[in-house]
Coordinates of C-alpha atoms in Angstrom, one line a residue:
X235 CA -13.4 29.2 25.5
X236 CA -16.2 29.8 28.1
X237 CA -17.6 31.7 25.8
X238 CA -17.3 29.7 22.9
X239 CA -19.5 27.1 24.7
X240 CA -22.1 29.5 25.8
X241 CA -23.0 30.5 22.4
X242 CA -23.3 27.3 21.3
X243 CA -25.2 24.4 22.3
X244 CA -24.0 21.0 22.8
X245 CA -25.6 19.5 19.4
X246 CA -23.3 21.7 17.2
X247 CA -20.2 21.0 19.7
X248 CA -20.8 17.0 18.6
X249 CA -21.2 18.1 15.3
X250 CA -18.1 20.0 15.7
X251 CA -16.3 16.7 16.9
X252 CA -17.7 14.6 14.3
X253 CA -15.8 16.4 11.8
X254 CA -13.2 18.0 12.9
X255 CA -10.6 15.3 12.7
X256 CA -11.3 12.1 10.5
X257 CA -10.8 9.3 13.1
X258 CA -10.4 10.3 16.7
X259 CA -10.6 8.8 20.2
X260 CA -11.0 9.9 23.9
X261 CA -10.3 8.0 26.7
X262 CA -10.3 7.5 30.2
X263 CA -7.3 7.4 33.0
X264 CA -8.0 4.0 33.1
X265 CA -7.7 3.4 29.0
X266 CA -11.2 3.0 28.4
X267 CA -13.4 4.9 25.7
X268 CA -15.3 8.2 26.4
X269 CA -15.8 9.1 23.0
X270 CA -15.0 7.6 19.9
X271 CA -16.6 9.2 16.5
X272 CA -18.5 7.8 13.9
X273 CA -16.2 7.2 11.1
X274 CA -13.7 5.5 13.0
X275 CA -16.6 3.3 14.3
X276 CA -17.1 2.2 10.9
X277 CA -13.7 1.5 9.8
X278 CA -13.5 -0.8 12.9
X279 CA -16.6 -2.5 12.3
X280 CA -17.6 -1.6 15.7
X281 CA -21.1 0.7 16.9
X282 CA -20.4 3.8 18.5
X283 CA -22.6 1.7 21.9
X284 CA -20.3 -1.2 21.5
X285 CA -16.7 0.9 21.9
X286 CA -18.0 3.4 24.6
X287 CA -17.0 1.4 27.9
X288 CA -14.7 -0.9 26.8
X289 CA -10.7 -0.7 27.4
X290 CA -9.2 1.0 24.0
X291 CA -7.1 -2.3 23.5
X292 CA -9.9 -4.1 23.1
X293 CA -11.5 -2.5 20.0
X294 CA -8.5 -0.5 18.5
X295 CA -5.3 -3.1 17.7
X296 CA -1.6 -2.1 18.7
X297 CA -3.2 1.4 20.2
X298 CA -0.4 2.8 22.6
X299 CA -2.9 5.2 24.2
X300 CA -2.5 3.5 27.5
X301 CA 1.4 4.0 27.5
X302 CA 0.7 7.8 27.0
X303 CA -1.7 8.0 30.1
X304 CA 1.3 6.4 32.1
X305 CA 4.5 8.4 30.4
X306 CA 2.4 11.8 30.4
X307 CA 4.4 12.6 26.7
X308 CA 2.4 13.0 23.5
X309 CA 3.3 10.5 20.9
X310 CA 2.7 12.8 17.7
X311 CA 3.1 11.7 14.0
X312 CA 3.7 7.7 15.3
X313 CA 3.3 4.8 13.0
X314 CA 0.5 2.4 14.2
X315 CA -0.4 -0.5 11.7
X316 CA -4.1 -1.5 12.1
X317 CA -6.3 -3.7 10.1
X318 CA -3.4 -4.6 7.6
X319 CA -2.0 -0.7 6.7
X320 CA 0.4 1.6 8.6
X321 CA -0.9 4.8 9.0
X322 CA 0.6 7.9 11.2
X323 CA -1.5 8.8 14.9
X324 CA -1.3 11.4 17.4
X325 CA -1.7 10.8 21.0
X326 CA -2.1 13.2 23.7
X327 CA -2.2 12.9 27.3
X328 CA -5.0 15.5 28.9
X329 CA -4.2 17.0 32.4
X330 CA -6.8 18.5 34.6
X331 CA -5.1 20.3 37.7
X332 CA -2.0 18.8 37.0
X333 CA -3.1 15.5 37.0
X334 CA -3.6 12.9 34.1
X335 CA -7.5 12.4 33.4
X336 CA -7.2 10.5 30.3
X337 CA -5.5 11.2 26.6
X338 CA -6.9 12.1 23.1
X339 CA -6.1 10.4 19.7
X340 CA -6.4 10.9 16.1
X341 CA -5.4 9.4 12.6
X342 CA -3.9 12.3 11.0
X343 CA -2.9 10.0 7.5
X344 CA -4.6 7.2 6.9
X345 CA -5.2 4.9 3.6
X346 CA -5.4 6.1 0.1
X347 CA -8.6 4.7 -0.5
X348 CA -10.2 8.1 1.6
X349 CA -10.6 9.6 -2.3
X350 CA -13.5 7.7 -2.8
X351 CA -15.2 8.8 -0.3
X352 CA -15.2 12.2 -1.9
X353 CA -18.4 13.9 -3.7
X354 CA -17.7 13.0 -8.1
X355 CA -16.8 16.3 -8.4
X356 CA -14.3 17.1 -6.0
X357 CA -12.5 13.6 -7.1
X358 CA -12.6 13.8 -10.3
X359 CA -10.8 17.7 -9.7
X360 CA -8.4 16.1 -7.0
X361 CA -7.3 13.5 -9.5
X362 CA -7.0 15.9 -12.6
X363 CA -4.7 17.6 -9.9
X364 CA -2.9 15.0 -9.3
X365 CA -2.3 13.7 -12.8
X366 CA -0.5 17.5 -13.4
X367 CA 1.4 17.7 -10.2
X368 CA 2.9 14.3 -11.0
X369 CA 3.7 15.6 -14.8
X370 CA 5.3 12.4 -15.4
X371 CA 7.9 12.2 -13.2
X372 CA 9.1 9.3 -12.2
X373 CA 12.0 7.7 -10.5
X374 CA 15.2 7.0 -12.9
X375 CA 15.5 2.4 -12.6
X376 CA 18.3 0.8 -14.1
X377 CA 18.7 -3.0 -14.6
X378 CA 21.8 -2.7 -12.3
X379 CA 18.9 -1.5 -9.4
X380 CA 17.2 -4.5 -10.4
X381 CA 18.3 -6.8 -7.4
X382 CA 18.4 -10.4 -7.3
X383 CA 20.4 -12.9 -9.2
X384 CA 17.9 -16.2 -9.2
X385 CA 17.8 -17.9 -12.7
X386 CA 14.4 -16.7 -13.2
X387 CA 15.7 -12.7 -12.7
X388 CA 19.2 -13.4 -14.3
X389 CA 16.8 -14.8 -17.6
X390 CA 14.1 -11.7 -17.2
X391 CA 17.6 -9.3 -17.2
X392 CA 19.2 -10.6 -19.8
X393 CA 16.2 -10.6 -22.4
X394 CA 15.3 -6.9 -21.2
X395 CA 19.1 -6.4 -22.3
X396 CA 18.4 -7.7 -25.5
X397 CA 15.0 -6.3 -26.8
X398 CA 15.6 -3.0 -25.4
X399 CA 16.9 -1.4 -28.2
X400 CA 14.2 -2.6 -30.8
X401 CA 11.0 -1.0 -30.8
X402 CA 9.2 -3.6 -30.2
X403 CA 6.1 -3.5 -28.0
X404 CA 6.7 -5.5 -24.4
X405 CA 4.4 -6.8 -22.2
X406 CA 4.8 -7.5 -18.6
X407 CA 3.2 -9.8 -16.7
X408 CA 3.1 -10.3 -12.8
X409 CA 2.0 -9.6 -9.8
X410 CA 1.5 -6.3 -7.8
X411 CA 4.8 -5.6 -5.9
X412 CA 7.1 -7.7 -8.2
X413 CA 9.0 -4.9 -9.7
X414 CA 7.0 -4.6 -12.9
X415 CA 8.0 -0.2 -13.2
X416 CA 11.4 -0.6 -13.3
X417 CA 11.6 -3.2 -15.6
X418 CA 9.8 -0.9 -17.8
X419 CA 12.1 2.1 -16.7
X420 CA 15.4 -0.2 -17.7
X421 CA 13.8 -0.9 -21.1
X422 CA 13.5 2.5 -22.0
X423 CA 16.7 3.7 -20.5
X424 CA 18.3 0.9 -22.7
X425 CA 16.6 2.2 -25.9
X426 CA 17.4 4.5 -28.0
X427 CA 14.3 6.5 -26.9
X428 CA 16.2 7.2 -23.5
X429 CA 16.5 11.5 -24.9
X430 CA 12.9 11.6 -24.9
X431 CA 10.3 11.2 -22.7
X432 CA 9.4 8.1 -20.8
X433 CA 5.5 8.9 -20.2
X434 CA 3.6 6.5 -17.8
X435 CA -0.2 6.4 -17.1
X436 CA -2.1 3.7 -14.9
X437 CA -5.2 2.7 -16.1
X438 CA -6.5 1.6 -13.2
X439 CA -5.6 4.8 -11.1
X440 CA -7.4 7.1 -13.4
X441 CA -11.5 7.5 -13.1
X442 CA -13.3 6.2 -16.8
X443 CA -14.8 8.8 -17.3
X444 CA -11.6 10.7 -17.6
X445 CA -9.2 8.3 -19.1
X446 CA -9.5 8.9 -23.2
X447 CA -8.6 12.7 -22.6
X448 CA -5.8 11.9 -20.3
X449 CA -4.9 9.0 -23.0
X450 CA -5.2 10.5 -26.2
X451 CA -5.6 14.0 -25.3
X452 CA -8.7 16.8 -25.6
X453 CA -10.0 19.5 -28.5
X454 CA -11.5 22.6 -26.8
X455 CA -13.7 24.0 -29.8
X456 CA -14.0 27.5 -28.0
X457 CA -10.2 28.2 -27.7
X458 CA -9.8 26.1 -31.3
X459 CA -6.9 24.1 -29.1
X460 CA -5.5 20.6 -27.8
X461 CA -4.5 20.0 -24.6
X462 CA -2.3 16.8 -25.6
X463 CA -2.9 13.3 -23.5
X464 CA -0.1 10.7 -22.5
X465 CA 0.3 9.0 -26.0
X466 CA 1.5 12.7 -27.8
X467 CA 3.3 13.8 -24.3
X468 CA 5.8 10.4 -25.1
X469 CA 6.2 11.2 -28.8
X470 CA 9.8 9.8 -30.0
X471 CA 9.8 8.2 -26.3
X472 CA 8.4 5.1 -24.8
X473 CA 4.7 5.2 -23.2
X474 CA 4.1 2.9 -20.5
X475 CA 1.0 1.8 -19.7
X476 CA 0.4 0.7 -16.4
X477 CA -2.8 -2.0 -15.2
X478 CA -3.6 -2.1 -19.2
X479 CA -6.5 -4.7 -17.8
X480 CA -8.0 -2.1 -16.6
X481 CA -8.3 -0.2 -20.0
X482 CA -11.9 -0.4 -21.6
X483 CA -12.5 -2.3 -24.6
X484 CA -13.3 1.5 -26.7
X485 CA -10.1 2.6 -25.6
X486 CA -8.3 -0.4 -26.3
X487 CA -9.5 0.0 -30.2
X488 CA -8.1 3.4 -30.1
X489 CA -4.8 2.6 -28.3
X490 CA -4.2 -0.6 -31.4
X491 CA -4.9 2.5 -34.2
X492 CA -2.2 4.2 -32.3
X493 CA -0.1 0.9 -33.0
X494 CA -0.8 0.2 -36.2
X495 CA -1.5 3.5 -38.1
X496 CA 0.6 5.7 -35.6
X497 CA -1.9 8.3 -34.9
X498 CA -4.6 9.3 -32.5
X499 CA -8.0 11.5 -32.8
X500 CA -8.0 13.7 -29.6
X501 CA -11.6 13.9 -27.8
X502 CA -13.7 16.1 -29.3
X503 CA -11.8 15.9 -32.6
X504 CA -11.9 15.0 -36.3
X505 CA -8.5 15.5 -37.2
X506 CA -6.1 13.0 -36.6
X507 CA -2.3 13.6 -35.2
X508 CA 1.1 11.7 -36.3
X509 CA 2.2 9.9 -33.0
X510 CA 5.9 8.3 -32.9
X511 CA 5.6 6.1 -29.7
X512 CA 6.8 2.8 -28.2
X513 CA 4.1 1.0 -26.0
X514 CA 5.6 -1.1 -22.8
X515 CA 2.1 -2.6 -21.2
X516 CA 1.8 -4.5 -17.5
X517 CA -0.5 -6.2 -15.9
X518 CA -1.2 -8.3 -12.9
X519 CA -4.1 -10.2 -14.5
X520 CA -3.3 -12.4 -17.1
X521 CA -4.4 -11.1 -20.3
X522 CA -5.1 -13.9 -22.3
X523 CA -7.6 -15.1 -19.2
X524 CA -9.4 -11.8 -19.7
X525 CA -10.1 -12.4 -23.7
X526 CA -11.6 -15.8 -22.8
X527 CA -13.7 -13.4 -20.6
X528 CA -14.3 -11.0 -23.5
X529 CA -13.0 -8.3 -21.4
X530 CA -9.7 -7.9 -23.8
X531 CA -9.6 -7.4 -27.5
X532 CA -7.7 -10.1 -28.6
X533 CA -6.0 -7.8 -31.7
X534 CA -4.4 -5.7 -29.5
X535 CA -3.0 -8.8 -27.1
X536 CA -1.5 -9.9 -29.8
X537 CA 0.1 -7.0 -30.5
X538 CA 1.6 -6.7 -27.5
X539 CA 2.5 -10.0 -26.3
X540 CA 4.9 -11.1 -29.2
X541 CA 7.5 -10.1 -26.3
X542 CA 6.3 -10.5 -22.7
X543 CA 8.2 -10.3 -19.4
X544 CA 6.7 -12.5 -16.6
X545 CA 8.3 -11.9 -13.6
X546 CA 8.2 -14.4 -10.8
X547 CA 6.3 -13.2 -7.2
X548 CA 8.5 -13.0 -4.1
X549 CA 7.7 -16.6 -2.9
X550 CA 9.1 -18.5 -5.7
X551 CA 12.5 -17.0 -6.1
X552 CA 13.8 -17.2 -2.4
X553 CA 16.9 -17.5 -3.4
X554 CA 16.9 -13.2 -3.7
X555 CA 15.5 -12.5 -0.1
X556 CA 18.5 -12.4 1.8
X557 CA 19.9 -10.0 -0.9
X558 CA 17.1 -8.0 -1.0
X559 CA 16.8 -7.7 2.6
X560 CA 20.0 -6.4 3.2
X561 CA 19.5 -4.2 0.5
X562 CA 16.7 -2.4 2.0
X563 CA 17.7 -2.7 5.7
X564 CA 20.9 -0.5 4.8
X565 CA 19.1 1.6 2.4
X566 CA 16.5 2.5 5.7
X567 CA 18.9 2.5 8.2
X568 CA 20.7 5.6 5.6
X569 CA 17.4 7.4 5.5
X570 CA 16.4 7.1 9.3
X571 CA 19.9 8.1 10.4
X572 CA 20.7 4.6 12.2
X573 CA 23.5 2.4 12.3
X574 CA 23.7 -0.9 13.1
X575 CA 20.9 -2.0 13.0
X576 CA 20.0 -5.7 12.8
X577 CA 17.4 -8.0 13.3
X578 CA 16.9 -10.7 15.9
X579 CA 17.2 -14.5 14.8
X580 CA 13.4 -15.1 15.1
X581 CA 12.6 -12.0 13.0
X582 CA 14.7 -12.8 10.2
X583 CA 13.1 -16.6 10.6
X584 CA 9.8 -15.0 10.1
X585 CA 10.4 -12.8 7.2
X586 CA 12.2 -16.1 5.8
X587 CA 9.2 -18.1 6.4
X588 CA 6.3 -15.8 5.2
X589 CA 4.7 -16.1 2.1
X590 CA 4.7 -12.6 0.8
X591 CA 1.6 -12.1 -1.2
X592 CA 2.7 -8.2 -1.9
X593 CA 6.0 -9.5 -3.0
X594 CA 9.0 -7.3 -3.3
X595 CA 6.8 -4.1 -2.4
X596 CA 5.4 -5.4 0.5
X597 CA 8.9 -6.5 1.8
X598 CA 10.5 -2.8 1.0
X599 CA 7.2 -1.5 3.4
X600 CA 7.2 -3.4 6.1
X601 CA 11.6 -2.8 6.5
X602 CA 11.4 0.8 5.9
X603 CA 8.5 0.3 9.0
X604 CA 10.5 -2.0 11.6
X605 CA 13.9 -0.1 11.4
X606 CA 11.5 3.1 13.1
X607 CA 10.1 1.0 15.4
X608 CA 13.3 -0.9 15.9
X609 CA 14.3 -1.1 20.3
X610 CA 17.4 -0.1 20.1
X611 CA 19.5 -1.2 17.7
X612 CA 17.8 -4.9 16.9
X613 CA 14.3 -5.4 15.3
X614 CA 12.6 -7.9 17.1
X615 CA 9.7 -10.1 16.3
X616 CA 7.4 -7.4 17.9
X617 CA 8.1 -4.4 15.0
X618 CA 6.4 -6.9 12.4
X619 CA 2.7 -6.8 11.4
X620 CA 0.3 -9.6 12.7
X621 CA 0.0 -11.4 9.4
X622 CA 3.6 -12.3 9.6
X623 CA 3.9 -13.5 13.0
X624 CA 0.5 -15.2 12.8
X625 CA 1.9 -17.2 9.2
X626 CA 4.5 -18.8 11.6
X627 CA 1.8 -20.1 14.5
X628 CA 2.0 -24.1 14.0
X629 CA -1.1 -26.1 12.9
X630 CA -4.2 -26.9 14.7
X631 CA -6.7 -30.2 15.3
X632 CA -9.7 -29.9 13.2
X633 CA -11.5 -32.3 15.4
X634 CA -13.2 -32.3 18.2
X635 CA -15.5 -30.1 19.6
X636 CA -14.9 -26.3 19.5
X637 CA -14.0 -26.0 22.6
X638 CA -11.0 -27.7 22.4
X639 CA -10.3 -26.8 19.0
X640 CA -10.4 -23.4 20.4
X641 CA -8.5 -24.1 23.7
X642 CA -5.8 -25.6 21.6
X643 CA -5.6 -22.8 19.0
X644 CA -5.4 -20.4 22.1
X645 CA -2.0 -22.1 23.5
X646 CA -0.4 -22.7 20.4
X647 CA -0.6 -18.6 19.7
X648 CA 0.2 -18.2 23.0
X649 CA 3.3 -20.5 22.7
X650 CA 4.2 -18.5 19.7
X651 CA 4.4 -15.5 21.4
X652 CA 6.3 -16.5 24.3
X653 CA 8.8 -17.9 22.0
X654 CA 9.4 -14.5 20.4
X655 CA 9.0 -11.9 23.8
X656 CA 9.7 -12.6 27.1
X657 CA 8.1 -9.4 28.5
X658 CA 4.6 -10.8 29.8
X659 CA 3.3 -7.1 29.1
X660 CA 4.6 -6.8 25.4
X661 CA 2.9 -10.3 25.0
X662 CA -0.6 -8.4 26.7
X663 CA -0.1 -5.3 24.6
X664 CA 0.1 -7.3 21.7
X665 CA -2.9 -9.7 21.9
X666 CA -4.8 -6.6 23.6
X667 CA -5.0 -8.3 27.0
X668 CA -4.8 -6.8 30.6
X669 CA -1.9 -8.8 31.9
X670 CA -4.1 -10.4 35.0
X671 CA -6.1 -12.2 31.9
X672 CA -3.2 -13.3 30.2
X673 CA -1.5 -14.6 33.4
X674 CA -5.1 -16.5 33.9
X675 CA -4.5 -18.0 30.2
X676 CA -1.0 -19.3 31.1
X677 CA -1.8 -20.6 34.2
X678 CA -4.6 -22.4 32.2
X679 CA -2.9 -24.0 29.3
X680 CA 0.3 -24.6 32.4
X681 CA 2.6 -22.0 30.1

């Protein structure tokens, strides 16, 4: 090692740093920031000069780095949820002569999004990878794995029951997280297409520039061969495509000739190819909004929406939450290897009183989430994400001058949280306080 840093001078060690994790952090013994590199600065919003100095809690929410420096264990491979996404972070305590001097962590998997970040050419290979490793597996829904038995999902059910079996294009409509995929899974496993492929492409997953090949399929002149797309990998099966909204307006002419003449011209390609498909469609934007916006061809909405699903978000059939979170808590529990698990009164009067704009999805997350980071064998209000526990903090005067508007806003969160935890340093942890300034904020509001 001391030769290492001989032959090298400090420039190339920072550089060395910078890049050789994607977000890391050093601190102090007394929690506060030594180093901190660039890219994490810019995911918090924060300049490398205002983080250096400043306790870790203070620009990096739910961070645990100070509960390392005091235990002495490294917390590897941990779930920390930070500006609304869970990701996985180590943290490791660093000892100099035995003794704790401060501790080191990194994000080692953060959000998806990191891909486009990446150069054009290294995406566009990483997501022709990805299209191939994926090869159109998918998991196997029923209707019976369809939970919830609201009028509104009892209706959806029963008409998927009856126009399965047709050919008959379907549209569904609803939000992301509402359980569009396996309603377009149970169609096709109620069809007579159920022996052959079910073949499913997202539109708005795929680059542009890439999706007519990975549609329709590519003519290589030099080897005088195809290499078929989606629509001829589901011939005699069902194709589903996923975000159609987000197909362009060429492609969507060449998807209705598909329809209506049942055959496609690969890229590259004058000769045409006999295609025997059904076409199930979602989307999470209305499509007739987008042909008022002359972003949809209004031909092929018609063609698809002679039958169309719309299926309800989270917040307006209620009446399935209790189902579905009992569903998911037991399936969790299985996969963690807990039992008995269960969750306090005030948590399950949270999740009851959140509005759930990621519906069903965002519900399955946030479970599969609090039973790891359950204490013991009860979730408490402290395993949820902000957003949830802020949804329930009561209303505030408008009036006045900030001040007090402020002041107010201060004790009623504060109230919040003492109605949830009773340990004063959970509450500090939480809000990123030392606990001698949240003491000074009860004292002040008389908590």
């Amino acid at each position: 090692m001391d030769n290492f840093q001989q032959h090298l001078p400090t420039s190339v060690l920072a550089e060395i740093l910078e890049n050789a994790f994607q977000w890391f952090v050093v601190v102090d013994a007394d929690s506060k920031i030594l180093y901190i590199n660039e890219d994490y600065c810019r995911f918090l919003e924060v300049t490398r000069e205002e983080a250096i100095g400043k306790p870790v809690a203070d620009i990096i929410e739910n961070t645990k780095m100070h509960e390392v420096i005091k235990s002495g264990v490294p917390d590897n491979a941990s779930p920390h949820y930070i500006k609304g996404t869970y990701m996985l972070a180590n943290r490791v305590p660093l000892f100099v002569d035995g003794k704790i001097v401060g501790a080191f962590g990194s994000v080692i998997f953060r959000d998806m999004s990191d891909w486009k970040r990446l150069s054009s050419h290294v995406r566009t290979t990483m997501e022709r990878m990805q299209l191939n490793i994926e090869d159109n597996s998918y998991t196997e829904y029923r209707l019976e794995d369809i939970k919830g038995s609201s009028p509104a999902i009892r209706k959806i059910k029963e008409t998927t029951g009856i126009i399965a079996p047709s050919d008959l294009p379907v549209l569904i409509e609803g939000e992301s997280g509402t359980g569009k995929d396996m309603f377009a899974h149970s169609i096709h496993q109620l069809s007579e297409r159920s022996d052959f492929p079910f073949v499913k492409v997202n539109c708005a997953e795929v680059p542009v520039e890439l999706l007519e090949r990975e549609l329709f399929g590519v003519y290589n002149p030099l080897t005088e061969t195809v290499q078929n797309g989606r629509v001829k990998q589901a011939d005699k099966g069902t194709l589903y495509i996923d975000e159609i909204s987000a197909l362009p307006l060429t492609l969507q002419a060449k998807l209705l000739r598909a329809m209506q003449e049942e055959e496609i011209t690969p890229l590259n390609s004058e000769q045409s190819e006999k295609v025997n498909i059904r076409i199930v469609a979602s989307s999470n934007i209305s499509l007739s909004q987008l042909i008022e916006e002359k972003k949809f061809r209004e031909d092929l909405y018609y063609r698809l929406q002679a039958i169309t699903l719309k299926i309800p978000p989270l917040r307006e059939r209620m009446e399935d939450f209790v189902d579905l979170l009992n569903f998911f808590l037991q399936k969790f529990m299985l996969h963690a290897g807990r039992r008995h698990i269960t969750l306090a009164t005030k948590t399950r009067e949270l999740l009851q009183s959140y509005h759930w704009p990621g519906n069903v999805r965002e519900l399955q997350n946030i479970l599969q989430a609090a039973v790891y980071l359950a204490e013991k064998d009860t979730i408490m209000p402290s395993a949820l994400p902000s957003q949830i526990k802020l949804s329930n903090v009561p209303s505030f005067q408008t009036t006045g001058t900030l001040e007090d508007i402020l002041a107010e806003v201060e004790k009623k969160v504060l109230q919040s949280y003492l109605e949830e935890e009773s340990d004063k340093r959970q509450i500090a942890k939480q809000l990123g306080l030392s606990r001698s300034t949240l003491y000074e904020k009860l004292k002040k509001h008389n908590l």
